[in-house]
Short mmCIF file of C-alpha atoms in Angstrom, two decimals:
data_model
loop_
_atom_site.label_atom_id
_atom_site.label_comp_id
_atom_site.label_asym_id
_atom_site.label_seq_id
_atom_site.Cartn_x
_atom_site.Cartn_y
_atom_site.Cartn_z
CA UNK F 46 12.39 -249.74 -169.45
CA UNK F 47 8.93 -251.28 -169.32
CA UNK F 48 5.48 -249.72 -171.82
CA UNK F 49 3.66 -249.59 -168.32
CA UNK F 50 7.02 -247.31 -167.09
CA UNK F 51 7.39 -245.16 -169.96
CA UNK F 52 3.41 -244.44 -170.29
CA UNK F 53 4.06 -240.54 -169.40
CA UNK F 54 7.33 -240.73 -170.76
CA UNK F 55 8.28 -237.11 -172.06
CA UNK F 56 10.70 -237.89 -175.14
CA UNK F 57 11.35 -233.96 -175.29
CA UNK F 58 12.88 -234.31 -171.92
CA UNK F 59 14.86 -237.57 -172.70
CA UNK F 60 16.78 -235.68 -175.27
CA UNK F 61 17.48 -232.51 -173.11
CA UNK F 62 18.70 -234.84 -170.69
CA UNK F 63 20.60 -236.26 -173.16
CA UNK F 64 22.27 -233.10 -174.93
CA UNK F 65 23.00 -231.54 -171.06
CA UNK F 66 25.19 -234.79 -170.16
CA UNK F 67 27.39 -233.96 -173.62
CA UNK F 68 27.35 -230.77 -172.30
CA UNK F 69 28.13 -231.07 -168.83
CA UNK F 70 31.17 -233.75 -170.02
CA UNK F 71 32.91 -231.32 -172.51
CA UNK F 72 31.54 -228.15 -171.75
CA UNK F 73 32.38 -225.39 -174.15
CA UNK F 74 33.90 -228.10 -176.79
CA UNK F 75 30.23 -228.68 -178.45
CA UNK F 76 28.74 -226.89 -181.03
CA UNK F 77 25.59 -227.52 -182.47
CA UNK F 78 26.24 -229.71 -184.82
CA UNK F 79 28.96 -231.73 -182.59
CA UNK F 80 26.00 -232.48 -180.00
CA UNK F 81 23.68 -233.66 -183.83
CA UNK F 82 26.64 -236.09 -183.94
CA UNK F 83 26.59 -236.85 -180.35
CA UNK F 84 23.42 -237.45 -179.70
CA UNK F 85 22.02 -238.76 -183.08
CA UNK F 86 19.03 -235.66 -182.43
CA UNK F 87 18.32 -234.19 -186.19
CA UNK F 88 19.64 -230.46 -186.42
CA UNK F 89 15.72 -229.24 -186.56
CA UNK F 90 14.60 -230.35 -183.27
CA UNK F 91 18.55 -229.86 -181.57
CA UNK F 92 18.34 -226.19 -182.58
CA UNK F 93 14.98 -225.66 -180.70
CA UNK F 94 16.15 -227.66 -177.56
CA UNK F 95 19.06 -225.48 -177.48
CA UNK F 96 17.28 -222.41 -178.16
CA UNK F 97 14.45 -223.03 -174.98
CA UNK F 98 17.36 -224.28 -172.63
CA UNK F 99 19.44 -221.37 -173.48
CA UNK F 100 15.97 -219.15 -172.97
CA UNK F 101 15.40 -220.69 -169.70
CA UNK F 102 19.03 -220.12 -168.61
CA UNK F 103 19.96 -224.32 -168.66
CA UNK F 104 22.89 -223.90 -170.81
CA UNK F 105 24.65 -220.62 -172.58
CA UNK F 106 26.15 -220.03 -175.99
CA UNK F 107 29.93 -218.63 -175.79
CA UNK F 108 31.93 -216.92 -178.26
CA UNK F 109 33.15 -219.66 -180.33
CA UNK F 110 29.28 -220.92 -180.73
CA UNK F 111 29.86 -223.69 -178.10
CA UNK F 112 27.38 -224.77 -175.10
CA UNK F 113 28.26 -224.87 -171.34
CA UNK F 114 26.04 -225.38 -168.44
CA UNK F 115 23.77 -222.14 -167.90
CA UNK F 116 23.85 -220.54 -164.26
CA UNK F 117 20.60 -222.26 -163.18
CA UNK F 118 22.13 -225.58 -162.46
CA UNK F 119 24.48 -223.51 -160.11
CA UNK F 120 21.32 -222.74 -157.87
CA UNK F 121 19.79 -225.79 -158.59
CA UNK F 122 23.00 -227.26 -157.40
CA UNK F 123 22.87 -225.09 -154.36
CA UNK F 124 19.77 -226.38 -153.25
CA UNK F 125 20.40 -230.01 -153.93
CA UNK F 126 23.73 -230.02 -151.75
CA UNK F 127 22.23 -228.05 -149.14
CA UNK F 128 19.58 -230.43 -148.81
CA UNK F 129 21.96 -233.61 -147.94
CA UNK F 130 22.59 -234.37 -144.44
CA UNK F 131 25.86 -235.67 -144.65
CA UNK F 132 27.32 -232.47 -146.16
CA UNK F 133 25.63 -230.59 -143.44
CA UNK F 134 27.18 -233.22 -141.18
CA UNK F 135 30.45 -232.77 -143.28
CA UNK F 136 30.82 -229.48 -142.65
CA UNK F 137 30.44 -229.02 -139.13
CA UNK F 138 32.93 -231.92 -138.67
CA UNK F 139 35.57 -231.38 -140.89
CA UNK F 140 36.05 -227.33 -139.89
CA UNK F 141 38.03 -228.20 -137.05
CA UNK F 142 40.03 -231.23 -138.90
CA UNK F 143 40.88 -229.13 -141.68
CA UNK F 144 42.19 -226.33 -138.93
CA UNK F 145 44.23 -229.29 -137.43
CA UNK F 146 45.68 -230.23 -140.26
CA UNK F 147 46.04 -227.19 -141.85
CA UNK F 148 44.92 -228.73 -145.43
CA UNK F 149 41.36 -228.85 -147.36
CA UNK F 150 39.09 -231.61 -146.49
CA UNK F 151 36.95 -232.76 -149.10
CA UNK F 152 33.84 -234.95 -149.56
CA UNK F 153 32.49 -237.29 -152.15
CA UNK F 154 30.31 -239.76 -153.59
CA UNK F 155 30.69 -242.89 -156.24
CA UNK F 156 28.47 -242.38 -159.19
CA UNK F 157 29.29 -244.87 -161.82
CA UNK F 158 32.76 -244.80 -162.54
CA UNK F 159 33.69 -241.17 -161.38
CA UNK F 160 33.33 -239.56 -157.93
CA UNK F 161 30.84 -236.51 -157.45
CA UNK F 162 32.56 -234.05 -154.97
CA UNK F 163 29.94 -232.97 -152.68
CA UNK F 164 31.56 -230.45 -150.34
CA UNK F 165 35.19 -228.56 -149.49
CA UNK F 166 36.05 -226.79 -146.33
CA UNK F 167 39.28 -224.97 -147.02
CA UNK F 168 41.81 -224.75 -144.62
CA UNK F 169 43.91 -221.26 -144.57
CA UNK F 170 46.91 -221.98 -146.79
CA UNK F 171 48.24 -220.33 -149.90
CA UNK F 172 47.22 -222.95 -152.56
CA UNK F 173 43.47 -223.65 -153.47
CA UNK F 174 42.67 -226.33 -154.93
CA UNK F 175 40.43 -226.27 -158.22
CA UNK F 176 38.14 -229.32 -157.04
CA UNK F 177 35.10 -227.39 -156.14
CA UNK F 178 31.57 -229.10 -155.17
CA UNK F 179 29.86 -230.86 -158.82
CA UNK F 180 32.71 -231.90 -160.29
CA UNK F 181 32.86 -235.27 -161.38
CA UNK F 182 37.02 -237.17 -161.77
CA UNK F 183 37.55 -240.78 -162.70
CA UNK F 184 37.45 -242.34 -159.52
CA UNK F 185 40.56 -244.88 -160.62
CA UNK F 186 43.12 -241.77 -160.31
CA UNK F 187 41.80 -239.83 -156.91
CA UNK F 188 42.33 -241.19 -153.50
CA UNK F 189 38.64 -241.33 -152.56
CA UNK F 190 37.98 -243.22 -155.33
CA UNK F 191 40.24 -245.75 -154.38
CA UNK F 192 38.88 -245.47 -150.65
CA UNK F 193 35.10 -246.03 -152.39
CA UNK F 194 36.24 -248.82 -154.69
CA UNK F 195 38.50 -250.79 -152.23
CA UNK F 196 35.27 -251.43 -150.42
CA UNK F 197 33.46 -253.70 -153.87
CA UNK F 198 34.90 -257.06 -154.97
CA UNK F 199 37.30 -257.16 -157.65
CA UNK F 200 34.76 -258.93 -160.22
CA UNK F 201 32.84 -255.67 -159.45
CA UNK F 202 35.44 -253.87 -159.90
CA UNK F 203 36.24 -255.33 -163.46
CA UNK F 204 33.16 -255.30 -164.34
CA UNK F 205 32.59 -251.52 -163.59
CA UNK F 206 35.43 -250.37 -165.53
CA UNK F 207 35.31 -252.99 -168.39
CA UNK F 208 34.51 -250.01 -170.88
CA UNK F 209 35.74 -247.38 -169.50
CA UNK F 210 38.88 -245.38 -170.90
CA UNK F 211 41.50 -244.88 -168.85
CA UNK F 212 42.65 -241.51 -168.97
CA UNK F 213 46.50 -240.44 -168.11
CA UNK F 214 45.92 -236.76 -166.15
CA UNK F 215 49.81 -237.15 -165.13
CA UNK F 216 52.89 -239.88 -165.54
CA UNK F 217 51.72 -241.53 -161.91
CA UNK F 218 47.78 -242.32 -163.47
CA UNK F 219 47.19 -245.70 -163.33
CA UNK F 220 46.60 -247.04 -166.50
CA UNK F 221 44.63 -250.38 -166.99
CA UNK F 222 41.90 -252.13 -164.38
CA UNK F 223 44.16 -255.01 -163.06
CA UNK F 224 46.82 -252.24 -161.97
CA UNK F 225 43.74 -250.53 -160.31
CA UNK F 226 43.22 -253.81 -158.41
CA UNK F 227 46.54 -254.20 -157.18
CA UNK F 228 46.13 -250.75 -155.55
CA UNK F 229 42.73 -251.53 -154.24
CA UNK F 230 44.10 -254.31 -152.31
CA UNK F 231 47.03 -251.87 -150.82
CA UNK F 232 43.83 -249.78 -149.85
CA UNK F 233 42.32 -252.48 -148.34
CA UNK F 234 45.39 -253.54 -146.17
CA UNK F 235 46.09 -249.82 -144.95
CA UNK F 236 42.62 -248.98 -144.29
CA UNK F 237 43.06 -245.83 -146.49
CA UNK F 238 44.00 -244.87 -150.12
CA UNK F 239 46.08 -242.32 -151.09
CA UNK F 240 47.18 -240.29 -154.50
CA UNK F 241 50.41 -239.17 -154.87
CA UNK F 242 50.36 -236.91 -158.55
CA UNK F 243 48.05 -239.35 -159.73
CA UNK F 244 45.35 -236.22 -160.98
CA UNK F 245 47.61 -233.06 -160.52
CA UNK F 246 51.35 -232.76 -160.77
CA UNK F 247 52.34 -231.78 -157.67
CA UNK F 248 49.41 -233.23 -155.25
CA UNK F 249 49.40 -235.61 -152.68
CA UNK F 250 45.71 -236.41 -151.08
CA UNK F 251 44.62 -239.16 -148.68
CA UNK F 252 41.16 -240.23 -148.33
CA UNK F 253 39.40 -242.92 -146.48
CA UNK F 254 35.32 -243.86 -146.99
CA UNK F 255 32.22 -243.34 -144.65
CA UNK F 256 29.61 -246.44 -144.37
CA UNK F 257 26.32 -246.66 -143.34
CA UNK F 258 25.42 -248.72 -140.11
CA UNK F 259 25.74 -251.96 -142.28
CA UNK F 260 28.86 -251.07 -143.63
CA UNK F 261 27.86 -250.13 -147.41
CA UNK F 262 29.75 -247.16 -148.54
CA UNK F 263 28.11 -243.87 -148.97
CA UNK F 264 30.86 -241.38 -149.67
CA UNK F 265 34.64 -240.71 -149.00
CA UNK F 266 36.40 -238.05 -147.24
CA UNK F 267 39.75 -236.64 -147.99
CA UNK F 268 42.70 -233.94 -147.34
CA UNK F 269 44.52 -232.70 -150.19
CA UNK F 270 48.06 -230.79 -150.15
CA UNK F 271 50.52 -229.74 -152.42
CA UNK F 272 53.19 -232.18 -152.46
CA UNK F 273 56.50 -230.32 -150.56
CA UNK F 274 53.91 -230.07 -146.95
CA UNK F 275 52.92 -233.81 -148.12
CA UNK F 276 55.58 -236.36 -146.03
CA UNK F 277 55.90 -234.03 -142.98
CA UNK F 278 51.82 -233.60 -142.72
CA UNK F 279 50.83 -237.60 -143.91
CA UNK F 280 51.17 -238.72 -140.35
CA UNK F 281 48.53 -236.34 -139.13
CA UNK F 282 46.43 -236.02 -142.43
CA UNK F 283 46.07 -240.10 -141.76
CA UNK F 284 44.75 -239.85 -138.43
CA UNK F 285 42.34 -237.35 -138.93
CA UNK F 286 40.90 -238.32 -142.13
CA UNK F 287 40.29 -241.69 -140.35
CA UNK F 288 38.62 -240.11 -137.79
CA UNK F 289 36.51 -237.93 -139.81
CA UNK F 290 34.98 -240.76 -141.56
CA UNK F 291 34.53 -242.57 -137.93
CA UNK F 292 32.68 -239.92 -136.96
CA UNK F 293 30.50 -239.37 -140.35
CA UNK F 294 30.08 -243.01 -140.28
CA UNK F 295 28.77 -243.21 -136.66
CA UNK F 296 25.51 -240.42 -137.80
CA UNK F 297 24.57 -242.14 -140.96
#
């Protein structure tokens, strides 16, 4: 960053920032002295950040004398989502695709090299699904990742994940970038991605993305089902995710 940009800079507020994304990445792993280590922020000043974000309800102290994410960033959170069109537009839409397919629809955004799920709409079956709106996944092992990655170059591609770790959540997970790519250019071919046990044992989900009117992608939409409902439902799950992102696409 520039001198001229960081003239009001607020160091204070850097390392807040700082200690909440250690947080917010393993929360209720950290103790105080983990998120010293972390962060490279001497034990004085981490004690005080932690004691005026725990005052002010940003974080909370558990049992074990680790830090999660204090109840404030849930309304904060509230607010924010509310606030976006496209979930607004998201959830009017996808009520009645759900119902038709009788699975949960979800939406979500690229940030980096994980998706941000933005909203859910449940459909009325027995299994929920633990995804809720804020969490971030690895967008290499979910189906609208794929969907939002399938739309970059593969140079981009590389690039984006060239220090990333790539985490195995099941046996299916791919494992390396260049196995990514080969998948991304199955995506592109089908005009949708899918993930078959590639985050949860027993989950199928197929996802396809939503573009502005020049085509950039601003989020994917998906439907998720346990994996017995997942052949006899793919059919119909295909069509109307397609058409859910036609129709999200067509009011950006």
């Amino acid at each position: 960053m520039e001198r001229s940009e960081r003239k009001y800079w607020v160091p204070a507020l850097e390392r807040a920032h700082e200690v909440l994304h250690c947080i917010a990445a393993r929360p209720s792993r950290l103790r105080m002295m983990d998120l010293v280590s972390e962060t490279g922020i001497n034990k004085s000043t981490m004690f005080s950040l932690l004691q005026t974000m725990e005052t002010l309800l940003w974080v909370t102290r558990e049992k074990g004398e680790t830090y999660a994410l204090g109840p404030v960033f849930a309304t904060l959170g509230r607010a924010y989502f509310s606030g976006i069109d496209l979930v607004a537009q998201f959830q009017r839409l996808a009520a009645s695709a759900a119902e038709r397919v009788g699975e949960t629809a979800q939406l979500a955004r690229l940030e980096g090299t994980h998706i941000l799920y933005l909203a859910k709409k449940e459909a009325p079956a027995p299994v929920r699904l633990v995804s809720e709106p804020g969490m971030r996944i690895p967008a290499y092992a979910t189906a609208m990742g794929k969907a939002l990655l399938s739309q970059m170059p593969d140079d981009r591609v590389r690039a984006l994940f060239a220090d990333a770790a790539f985490e195995r959540f099941t046996e299916k997970t791919v494992s390396n970038v260049e196995a990514l790519i080969v998948q991304l250019a199955q995506v592109r071919e089908l005009g949708y991605a899918v993930d078959e046990e590639e985050v949860v044992n027993g989950i199928a989900c197929i996802a396809s993305a939503v573009k502005d009117p020049s085509g950039v992608p601003v989020a994917a939409v998906s439907f998720t089902m346990p994996l017995p409902r997942w052949e006899a439902k793919k059919p119909d799950a295909r069509t109307e995710v397609l058409r859910l992102a036609e129709q999200l696409s067509a009011l950006q």
